[in-house]
Short mmCIF file of C-alpha atoms and ligand atoms in Angstrom, two decimals:
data_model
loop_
_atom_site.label_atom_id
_atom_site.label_comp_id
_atom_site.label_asym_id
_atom_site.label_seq_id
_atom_site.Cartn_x
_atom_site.Cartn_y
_atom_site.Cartn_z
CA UNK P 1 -5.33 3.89 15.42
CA UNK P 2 -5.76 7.78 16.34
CA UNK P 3 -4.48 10.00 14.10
CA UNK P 4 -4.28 12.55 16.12
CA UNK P 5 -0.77 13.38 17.91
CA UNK P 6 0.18 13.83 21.36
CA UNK P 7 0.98 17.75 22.94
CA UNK P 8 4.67 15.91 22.77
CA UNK P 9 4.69 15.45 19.71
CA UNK P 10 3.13 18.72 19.00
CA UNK P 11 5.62 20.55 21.24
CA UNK P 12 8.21 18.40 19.16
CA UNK P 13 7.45 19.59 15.54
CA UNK P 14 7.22 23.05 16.70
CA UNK P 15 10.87 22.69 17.99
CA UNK P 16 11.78 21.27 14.85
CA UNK P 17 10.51 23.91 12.68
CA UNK P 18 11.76 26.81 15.12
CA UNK P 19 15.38 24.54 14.41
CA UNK P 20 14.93 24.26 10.82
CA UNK P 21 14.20 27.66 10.51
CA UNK P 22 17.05 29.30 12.65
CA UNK P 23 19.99 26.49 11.32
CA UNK P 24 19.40 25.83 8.50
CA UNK P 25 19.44 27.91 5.19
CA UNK P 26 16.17 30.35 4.59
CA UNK P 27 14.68 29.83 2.09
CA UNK P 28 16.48 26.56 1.35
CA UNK P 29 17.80 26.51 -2.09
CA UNK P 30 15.91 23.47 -4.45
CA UNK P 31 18.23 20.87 -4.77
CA UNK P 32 18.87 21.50 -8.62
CA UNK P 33 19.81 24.81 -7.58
CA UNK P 34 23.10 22.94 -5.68
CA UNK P 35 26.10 21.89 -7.31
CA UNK P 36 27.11 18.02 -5.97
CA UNK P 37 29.57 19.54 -3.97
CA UNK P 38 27.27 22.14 -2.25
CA UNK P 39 24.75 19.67 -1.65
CA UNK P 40 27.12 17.48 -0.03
CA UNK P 41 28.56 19.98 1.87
CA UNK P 42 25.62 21.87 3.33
CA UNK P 43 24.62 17.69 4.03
CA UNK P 44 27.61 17.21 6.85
CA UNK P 45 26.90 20.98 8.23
CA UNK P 46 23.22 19.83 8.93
CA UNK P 47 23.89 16.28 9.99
CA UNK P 48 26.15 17.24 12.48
CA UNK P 49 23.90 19.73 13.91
CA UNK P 50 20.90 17.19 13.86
CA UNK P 51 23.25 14.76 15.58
CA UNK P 52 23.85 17.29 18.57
CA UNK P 53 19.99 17.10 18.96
CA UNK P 54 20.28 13.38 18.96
CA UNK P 55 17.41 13.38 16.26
CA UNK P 56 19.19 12.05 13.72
CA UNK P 57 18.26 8.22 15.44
CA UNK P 58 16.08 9.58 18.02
CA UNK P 59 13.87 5.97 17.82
CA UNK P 60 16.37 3.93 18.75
CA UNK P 61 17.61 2.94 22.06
CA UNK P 62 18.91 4.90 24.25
CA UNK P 63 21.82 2.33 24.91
CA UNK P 64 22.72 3.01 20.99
CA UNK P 65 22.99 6.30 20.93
CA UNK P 66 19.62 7.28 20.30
CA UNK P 67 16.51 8.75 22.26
CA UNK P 68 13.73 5.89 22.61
CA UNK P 69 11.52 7.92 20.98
CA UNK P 70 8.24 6.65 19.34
CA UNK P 71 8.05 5.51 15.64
CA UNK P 72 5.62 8.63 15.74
CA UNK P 73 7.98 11.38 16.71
CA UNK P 74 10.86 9.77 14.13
CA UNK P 75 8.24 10.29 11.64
CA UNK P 76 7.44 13.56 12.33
CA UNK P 77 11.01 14.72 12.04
CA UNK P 78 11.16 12.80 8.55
CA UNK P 79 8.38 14.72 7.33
CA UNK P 80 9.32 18.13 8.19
CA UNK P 81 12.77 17.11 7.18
CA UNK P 82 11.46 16.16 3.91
CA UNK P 83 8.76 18.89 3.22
CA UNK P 84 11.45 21.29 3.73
CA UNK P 85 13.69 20.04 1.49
CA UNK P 86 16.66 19.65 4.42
CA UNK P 87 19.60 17.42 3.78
CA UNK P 88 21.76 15.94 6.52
CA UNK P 89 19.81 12.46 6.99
CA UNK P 90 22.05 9.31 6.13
CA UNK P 91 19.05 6.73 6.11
CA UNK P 92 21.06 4.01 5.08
CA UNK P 93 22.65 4.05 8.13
CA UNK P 94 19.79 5.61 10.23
CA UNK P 95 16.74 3.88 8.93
CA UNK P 96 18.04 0.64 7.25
CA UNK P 97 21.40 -0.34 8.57
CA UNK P 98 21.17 0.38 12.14
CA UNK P 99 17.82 -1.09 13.02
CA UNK P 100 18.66 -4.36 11.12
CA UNK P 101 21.85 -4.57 13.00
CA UNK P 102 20.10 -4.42 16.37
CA UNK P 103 18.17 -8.02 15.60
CA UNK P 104 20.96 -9.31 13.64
CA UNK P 105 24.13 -8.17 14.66
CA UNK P 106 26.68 -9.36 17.11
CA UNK P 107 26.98 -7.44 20.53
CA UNK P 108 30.88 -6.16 18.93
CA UNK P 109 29.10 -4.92 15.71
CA UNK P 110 26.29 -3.13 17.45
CA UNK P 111 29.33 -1.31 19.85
CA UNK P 112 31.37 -0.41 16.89
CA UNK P 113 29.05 0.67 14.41
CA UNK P 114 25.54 1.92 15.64
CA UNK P 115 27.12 5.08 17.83
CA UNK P 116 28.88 6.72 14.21
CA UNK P 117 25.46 6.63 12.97
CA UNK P 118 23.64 8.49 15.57
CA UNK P 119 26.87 11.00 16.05
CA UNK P 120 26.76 11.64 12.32
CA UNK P 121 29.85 10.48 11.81
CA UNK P 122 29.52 7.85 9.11
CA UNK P 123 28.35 7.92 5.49
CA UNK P 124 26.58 4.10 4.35
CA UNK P 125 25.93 3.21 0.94
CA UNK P 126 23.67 -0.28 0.06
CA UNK P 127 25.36 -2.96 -2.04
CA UNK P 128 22.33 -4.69 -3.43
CA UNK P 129 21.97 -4.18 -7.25
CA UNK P 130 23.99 -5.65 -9.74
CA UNK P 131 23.89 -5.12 -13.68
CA UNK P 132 21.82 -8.34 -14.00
CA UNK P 133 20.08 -8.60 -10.86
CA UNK P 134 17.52 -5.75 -9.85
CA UNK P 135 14.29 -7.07 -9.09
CA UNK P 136 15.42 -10.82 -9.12
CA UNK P 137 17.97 -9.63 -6.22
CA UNK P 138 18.43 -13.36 -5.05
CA UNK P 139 20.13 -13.98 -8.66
CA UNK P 140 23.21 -11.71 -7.87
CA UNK P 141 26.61 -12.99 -8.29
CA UNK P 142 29.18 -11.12 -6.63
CA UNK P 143 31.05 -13.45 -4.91
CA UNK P 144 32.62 -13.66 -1.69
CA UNK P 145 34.81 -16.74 -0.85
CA UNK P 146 35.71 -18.29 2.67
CA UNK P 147 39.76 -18.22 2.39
CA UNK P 148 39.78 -18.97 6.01
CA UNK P 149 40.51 -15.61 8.20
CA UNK P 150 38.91 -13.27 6.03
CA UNK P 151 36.56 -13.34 2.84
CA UNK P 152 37.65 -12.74 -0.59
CA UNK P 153 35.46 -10.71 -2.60
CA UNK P 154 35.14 -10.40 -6.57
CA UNK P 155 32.19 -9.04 -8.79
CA UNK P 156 30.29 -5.73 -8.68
CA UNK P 157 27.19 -3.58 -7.88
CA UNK P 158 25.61 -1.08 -10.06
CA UNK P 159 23.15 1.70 -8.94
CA UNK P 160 24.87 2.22 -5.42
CA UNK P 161 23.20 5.64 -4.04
CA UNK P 162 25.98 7.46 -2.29
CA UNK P 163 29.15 5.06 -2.95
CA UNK P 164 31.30 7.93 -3.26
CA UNK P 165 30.95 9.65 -0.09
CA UNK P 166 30.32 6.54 1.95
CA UNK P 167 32.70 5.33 4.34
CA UNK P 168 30.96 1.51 4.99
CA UNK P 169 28.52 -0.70 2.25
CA UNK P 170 26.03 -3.17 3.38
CA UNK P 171 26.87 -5.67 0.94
CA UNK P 172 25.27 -8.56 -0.33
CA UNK P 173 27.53 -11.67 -2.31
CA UNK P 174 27.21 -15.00 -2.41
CA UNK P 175 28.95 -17.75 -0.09
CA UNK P 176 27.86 -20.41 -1.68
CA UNK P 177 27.15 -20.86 -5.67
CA UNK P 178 25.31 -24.00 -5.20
CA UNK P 179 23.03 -23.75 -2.67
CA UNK P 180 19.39 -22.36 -3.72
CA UNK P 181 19.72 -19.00 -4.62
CA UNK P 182 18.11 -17.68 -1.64
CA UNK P 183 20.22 -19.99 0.66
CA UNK P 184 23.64 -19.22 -1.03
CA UNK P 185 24.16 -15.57 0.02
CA UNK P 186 25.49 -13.52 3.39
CA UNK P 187 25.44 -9.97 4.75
CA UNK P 188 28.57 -8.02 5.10
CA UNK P 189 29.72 -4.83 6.00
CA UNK P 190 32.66 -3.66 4.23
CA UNK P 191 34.92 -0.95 4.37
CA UNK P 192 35.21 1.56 1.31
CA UNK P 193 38.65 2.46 2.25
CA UNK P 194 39.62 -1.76 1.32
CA UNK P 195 42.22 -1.96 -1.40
CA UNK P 196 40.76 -3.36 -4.64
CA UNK P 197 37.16 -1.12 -4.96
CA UNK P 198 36.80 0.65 -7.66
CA UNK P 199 34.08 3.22 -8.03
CA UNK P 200 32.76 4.82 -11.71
CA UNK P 201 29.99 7.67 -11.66
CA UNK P 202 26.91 7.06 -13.24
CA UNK P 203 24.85 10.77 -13.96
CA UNK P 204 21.11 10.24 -13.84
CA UNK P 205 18.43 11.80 -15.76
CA UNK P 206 18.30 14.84 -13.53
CA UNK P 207 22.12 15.54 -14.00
CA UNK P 208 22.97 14.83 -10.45
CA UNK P 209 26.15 12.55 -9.41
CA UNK P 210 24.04 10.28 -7.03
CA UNK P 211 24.56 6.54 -7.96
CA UNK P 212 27.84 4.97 -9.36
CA UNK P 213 29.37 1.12 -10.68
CA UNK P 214 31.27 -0.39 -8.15
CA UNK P 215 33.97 -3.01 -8.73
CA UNK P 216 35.70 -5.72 -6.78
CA UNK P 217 38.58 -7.30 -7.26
CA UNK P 218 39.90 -9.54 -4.50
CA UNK P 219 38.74 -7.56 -1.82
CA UNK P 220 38.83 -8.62 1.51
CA UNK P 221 36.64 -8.65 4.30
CA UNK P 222 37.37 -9.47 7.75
CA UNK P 223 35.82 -12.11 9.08
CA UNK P 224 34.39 -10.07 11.84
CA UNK P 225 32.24 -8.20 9.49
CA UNK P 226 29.72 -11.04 8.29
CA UNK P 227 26.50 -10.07 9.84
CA UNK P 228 23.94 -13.32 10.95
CA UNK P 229 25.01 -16.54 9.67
CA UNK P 230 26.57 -17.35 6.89
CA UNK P 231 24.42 -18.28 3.63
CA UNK P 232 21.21 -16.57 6.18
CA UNK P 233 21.78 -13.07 4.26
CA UNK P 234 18.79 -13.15 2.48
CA UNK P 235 16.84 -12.47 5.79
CA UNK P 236 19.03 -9.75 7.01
CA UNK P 237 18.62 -8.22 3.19
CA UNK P 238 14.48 -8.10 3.44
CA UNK P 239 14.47 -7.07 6.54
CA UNK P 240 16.68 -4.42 5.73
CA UNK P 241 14.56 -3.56 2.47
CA UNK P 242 11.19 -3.38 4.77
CA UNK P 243 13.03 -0.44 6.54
CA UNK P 244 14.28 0.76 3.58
CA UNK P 245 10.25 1.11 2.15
CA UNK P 246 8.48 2.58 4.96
CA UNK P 247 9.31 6.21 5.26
CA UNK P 248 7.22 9.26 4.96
CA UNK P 249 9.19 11.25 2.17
CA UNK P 250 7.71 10.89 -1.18
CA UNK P 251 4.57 11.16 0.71
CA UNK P 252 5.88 14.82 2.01
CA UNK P 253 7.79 15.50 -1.51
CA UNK P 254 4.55 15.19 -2.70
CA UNK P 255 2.70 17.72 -0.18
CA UNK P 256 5.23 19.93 -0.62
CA UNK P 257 4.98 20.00 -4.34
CA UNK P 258 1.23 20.77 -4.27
CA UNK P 259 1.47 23.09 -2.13
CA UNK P 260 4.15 25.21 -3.87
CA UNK P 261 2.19 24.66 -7.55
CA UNK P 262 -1.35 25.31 -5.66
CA UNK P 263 0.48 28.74 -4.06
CA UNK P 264 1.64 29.95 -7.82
CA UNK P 265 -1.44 29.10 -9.23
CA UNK P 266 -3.76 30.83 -6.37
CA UNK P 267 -1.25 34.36 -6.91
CA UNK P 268 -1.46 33.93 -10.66
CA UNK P 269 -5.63 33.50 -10.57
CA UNK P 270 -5.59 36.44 -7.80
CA UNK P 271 -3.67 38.32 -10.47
CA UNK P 272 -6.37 37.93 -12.92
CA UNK P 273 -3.98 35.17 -14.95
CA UNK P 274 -6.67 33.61 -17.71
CA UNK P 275 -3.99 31.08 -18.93
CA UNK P 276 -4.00 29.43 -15.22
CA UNK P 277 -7.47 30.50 -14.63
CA UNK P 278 -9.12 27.09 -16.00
CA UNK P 279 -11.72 24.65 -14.16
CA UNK P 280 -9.40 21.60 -15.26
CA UNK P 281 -6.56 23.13 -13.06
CA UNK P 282 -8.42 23.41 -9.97
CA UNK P 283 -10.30 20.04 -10.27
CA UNK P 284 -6.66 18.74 -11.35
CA UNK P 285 -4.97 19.97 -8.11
CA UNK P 286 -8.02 19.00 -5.98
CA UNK P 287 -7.96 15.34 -6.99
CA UNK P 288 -4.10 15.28 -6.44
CA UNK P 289 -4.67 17.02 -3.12
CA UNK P 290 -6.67 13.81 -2.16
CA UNK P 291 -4.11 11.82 -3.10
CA UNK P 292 -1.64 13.56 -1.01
CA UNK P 293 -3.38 13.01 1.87
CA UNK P 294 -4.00 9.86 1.45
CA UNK P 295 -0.33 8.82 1.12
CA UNK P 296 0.34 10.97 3.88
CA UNK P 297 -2.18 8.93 5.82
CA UNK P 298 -0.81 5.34 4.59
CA UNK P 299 2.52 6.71 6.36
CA UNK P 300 1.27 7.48 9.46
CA UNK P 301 -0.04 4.22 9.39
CA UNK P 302 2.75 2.17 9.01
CA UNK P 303 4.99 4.46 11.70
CA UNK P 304 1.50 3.64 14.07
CA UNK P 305 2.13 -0.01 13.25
CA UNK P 306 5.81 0.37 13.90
CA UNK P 307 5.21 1.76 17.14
CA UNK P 308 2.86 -1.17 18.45
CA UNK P 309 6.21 -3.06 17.63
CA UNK P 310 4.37 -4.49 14.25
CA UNK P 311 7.05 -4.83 11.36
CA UNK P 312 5.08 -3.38 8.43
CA UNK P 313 5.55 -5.51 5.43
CA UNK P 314 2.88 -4.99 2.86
CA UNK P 315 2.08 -1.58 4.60
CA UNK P 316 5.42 -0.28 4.15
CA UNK P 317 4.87 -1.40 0.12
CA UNK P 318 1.76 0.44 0.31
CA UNK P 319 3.23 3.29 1.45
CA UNK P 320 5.94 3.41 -1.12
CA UNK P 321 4.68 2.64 -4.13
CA UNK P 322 1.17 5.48 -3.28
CA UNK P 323 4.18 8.19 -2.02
CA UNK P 324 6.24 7.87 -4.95
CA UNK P 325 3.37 7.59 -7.74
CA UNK P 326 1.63 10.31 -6.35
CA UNK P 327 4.51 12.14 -6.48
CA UNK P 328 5.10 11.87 -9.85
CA UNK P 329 1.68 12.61 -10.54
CA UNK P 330 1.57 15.85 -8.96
CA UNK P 331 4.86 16.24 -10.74
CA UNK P 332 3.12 15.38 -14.40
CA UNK P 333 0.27 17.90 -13.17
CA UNK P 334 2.66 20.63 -12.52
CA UNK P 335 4.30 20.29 -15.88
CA UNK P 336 0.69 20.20 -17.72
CA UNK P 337 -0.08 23.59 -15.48
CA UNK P 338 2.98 25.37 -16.55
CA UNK P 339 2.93 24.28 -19.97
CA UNK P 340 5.67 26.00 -21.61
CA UNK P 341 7.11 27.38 -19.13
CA UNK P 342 7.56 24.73 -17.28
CA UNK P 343 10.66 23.16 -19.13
CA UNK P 344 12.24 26.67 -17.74
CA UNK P 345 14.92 25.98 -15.45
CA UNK P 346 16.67 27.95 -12.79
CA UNK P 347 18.65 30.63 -14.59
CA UNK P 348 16.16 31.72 -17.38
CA UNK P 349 13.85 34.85 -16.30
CA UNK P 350 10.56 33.32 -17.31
CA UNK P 351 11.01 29.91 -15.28
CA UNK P 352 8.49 29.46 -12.65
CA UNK P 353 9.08 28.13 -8.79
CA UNK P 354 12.62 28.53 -10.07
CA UNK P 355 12.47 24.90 -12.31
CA UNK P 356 11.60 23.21 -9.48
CA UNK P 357 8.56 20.93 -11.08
CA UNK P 358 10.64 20.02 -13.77
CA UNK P 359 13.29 18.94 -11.33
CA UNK P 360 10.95 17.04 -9.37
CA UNK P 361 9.37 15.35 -12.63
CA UNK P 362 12.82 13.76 -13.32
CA UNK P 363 13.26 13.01 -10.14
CA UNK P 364 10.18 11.42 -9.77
CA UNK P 365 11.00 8.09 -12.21
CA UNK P 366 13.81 7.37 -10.07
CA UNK P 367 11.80 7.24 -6.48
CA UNK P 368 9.06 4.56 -8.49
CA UNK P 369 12.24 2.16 -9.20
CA UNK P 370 14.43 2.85 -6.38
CA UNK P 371 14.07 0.27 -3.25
CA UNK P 372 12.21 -1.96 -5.45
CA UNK P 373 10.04 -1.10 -8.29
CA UNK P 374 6.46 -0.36 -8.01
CA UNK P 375 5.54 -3.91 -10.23
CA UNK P 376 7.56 -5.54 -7.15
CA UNK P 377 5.89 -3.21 -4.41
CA UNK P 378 2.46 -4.54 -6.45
CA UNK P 379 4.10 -8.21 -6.29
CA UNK P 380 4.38 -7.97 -2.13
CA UNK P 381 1.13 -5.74 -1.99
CA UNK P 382 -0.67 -9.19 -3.65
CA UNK P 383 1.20 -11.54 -2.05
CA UNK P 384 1.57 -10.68 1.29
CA UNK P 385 -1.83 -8.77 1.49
CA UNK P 386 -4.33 -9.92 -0.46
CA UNK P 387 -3.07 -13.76 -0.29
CA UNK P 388 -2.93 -14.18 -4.16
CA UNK P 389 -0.49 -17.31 -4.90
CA UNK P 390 3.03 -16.09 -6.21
CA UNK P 391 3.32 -16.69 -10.04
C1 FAD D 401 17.45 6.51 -7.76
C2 FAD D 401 17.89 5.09 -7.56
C3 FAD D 401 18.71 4.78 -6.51
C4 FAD D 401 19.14 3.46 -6.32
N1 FAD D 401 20.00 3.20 -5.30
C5 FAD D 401 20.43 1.94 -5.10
C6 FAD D 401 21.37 1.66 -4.06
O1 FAD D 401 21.83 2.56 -3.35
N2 FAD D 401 21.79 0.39 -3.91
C7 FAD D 401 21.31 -0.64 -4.66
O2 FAD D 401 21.70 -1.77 -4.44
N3 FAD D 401 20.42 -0.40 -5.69
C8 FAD D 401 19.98 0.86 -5.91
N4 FAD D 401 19.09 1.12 -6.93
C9 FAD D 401 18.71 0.04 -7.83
C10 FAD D 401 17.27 -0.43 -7.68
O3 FAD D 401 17.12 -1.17 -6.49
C11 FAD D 401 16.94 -1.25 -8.94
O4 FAD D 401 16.99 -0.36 -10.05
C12 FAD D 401 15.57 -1.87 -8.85
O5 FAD D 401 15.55 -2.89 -7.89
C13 FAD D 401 15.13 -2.46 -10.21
O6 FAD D 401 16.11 -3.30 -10.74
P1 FAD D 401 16.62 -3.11 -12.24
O7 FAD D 401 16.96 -1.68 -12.45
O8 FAD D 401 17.65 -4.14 -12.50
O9 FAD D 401 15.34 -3.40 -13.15
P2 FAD D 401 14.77 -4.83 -13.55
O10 FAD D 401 14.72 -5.71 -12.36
O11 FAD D 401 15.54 -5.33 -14.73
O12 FAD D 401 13.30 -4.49 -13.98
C14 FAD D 401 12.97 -3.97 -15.26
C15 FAD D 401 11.45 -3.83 -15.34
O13 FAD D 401 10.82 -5.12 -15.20
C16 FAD D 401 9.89 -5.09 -14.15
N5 FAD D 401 9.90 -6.37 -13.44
C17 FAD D 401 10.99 -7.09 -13.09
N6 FAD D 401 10.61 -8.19 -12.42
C18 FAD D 401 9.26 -8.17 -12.32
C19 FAD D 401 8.30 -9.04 -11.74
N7 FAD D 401 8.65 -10.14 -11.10
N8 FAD D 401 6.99 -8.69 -11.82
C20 FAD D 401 6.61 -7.55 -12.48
N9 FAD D 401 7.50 -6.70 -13.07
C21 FAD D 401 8.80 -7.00 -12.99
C22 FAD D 401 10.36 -3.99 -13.22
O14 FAD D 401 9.31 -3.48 -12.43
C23 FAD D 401 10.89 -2.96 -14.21
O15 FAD D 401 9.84 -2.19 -14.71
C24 FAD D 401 18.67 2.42 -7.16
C25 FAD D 401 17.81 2.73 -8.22
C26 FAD D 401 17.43 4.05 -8.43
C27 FAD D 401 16.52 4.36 -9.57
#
């Protein structure tokens, strides 16, 4: 592959960052420095914006409401979007849903529920995880029984990113209890507004309202709203999760990390600071530099493979589980740099880049667990690449 980029897609992130810079807030605030609600509302303002450009699914057809753009450009916008810390994406519906639903949905399902996506209409949320069925997600029991017209749907999902907001779930539940696990399960898409969901909070480490418990209890779902076959929702659900893995951002959370901790640490030294004047810091942020580029590199990689038409499966692993380690390595650096200081957050005088590594540090756990940990990442990475029998 080249790694250069075209004078489009030059032209293309210079638009972009002229964009970012005249709509959206300057500097942007660090998320921690957000309530929920201002996050969430400063979200919609943006996405609706981004959906006037058409960027928000610019690589999909044209006939769905996108811009046939290359796997290149879409990744271009996802790393400025990223770096600069923008909200206003929905990638469940963007990046996972919607391109699943174009080889697996029916021709009614693509009509009514790919255009919301690319007008920014529509919040998705994924209904995977369940309390006793993370890794091992062909184990899960929610169940959904054929009553004929419709299904019937009792259990529950844990961990569900977004639940609160979102107006459809991709949900996963088993059809039949005694087929092989793998076998016995289907792919809906439900509506959040159904009578009998039940939705409890769950805070995470970094005191943010971002995942929630979700219960059902005889829910129904219209019949209309299986996607594939029935008992074939295993498929749908990995090729779902291969979208799901193969983005640039903790490869750009990372950059942009560095790159803020290298800037404070290149003024303090300037400023004749002996504390962050050490060998061990420079040689610390020059090995993580490597690393950044490297993951940034793995990306481009698996958007090139993308746009030869190549689904990247133990690429986009590759890519996930190098972005999100090396961003929590840069974040452990940054916290060894600050040292004291760096346990500072927002509101206290003496905090520095405003408690944004300490943010990112607890942040950082979450990205090497979320869409499959990095063990399982490893598991496909052996499997898939390297050959090694499953054990
Ligand atoms: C920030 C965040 C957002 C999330 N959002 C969503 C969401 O929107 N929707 C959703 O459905 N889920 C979501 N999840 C859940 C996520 O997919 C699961 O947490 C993840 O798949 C791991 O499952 P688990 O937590 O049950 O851990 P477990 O599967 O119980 O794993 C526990 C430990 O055992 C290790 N392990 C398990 N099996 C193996 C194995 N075979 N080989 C080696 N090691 C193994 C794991 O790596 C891990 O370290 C989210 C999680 C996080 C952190």
């Amino acid at each position: 592959m080249d790694f250069r980029f075209s004078l489009e897609d030059e032209r293309f992130r210079t638009e972009l960052l002229l964009f970012l810079k005249s709509d959206t807030p300057q500097p942007m605030p660090f998320p921690g420095n957000m309530t929920d609600e201002q996050e969430w509302k400063l979200t919609t303002v943006i996405r609706r914006k981004l959906a006037e450009k058409g960027w928000l699914t610019m690589n999909w057809p044209k006939s769905y409401g996108g811009q046939d753009a290359s796997s290149i450009r879409s990744l271009i916008f996802n790393e400025e979007m990223s770096y600069h810390l923008i909200p206003g994406r929905d990638v469940f519906g963007s990046r996972m849903l919607g391109p699943t639903l174009m080889i697996y949905g029916s021709e009614e399902q693509k009509e009514e529920f790919l255009p919301p996506i690319s007008e920014g209409r529509v919040q998705w949320c994924q209904g995977y995880s369940e309390p006793e069925s993370g890794s091992d997600l062909a184990s899960l029991r929610t169940q959904a029984e054929d009553m004929g017209d419709h299904y019937l749907v009792n259990g529950g999902k844990v961990w569900t990113s977004m639940a609160h907001k979102a107006d459809w779930m991709m949900l996963l539940a088993r059809t039949n209890p005694t087929a092989p696990k793998h076998r016995g399960i289907s792919f809906f898409l439900l509506d959040m507004r159904t009578h009998g969901i039940e939705i409890k909070p769950i805070i995470n480490m970094a005191g943010r309202h971002e995942f929630n418990q979700i219960f059902f209890d005889n829910v129904r779902i219209p019949k209309d709203k299986l996607v594939g076959e029935e008992g074939q929702g295993w498929y749908v659900a990995v090729t779902l999760l291969d979208f799901e893995r193969s983005g640039i951002d903790y490869a750009a959370q990372a950059k942009r990390l560095l790159d803020d901790l290298t800037g404070y640490v290149i003024k303090a030294q300037e400023a004749g600071n002996h504390r962050l004047s050490k060998w061990w810091i420079n040689d610390l942020l020059a090995k993580l530099y490597i690393d950044t580029e490297v993951a940034k590199l793995i990306s481009y990689r698996t958007a090139w493979l993308q746009s030869q038409h190549i689904v990247p499966t133990k690429e986009a692993s590759m890519s996930k589980v190098f972005g999100s380690e090396t961003f929590q390595k840069v974040a452990a650096a940054g916290l060894k740099i600050l040292g004291l200081y760096a346990p500072l957050t927002s509101d206290d005088d003496h905090s520095a880049l405003s408690g944004y590594v300490q943010e990112c540090w607890r942040y950082s756990f979450m990205n090497t667990i979320a869409a499959g940990t990095s063990e399982i990442q490893r598991n496909i990475i052996a499997n898939r690449g390297l050959k090694l029998p499953r054990n």
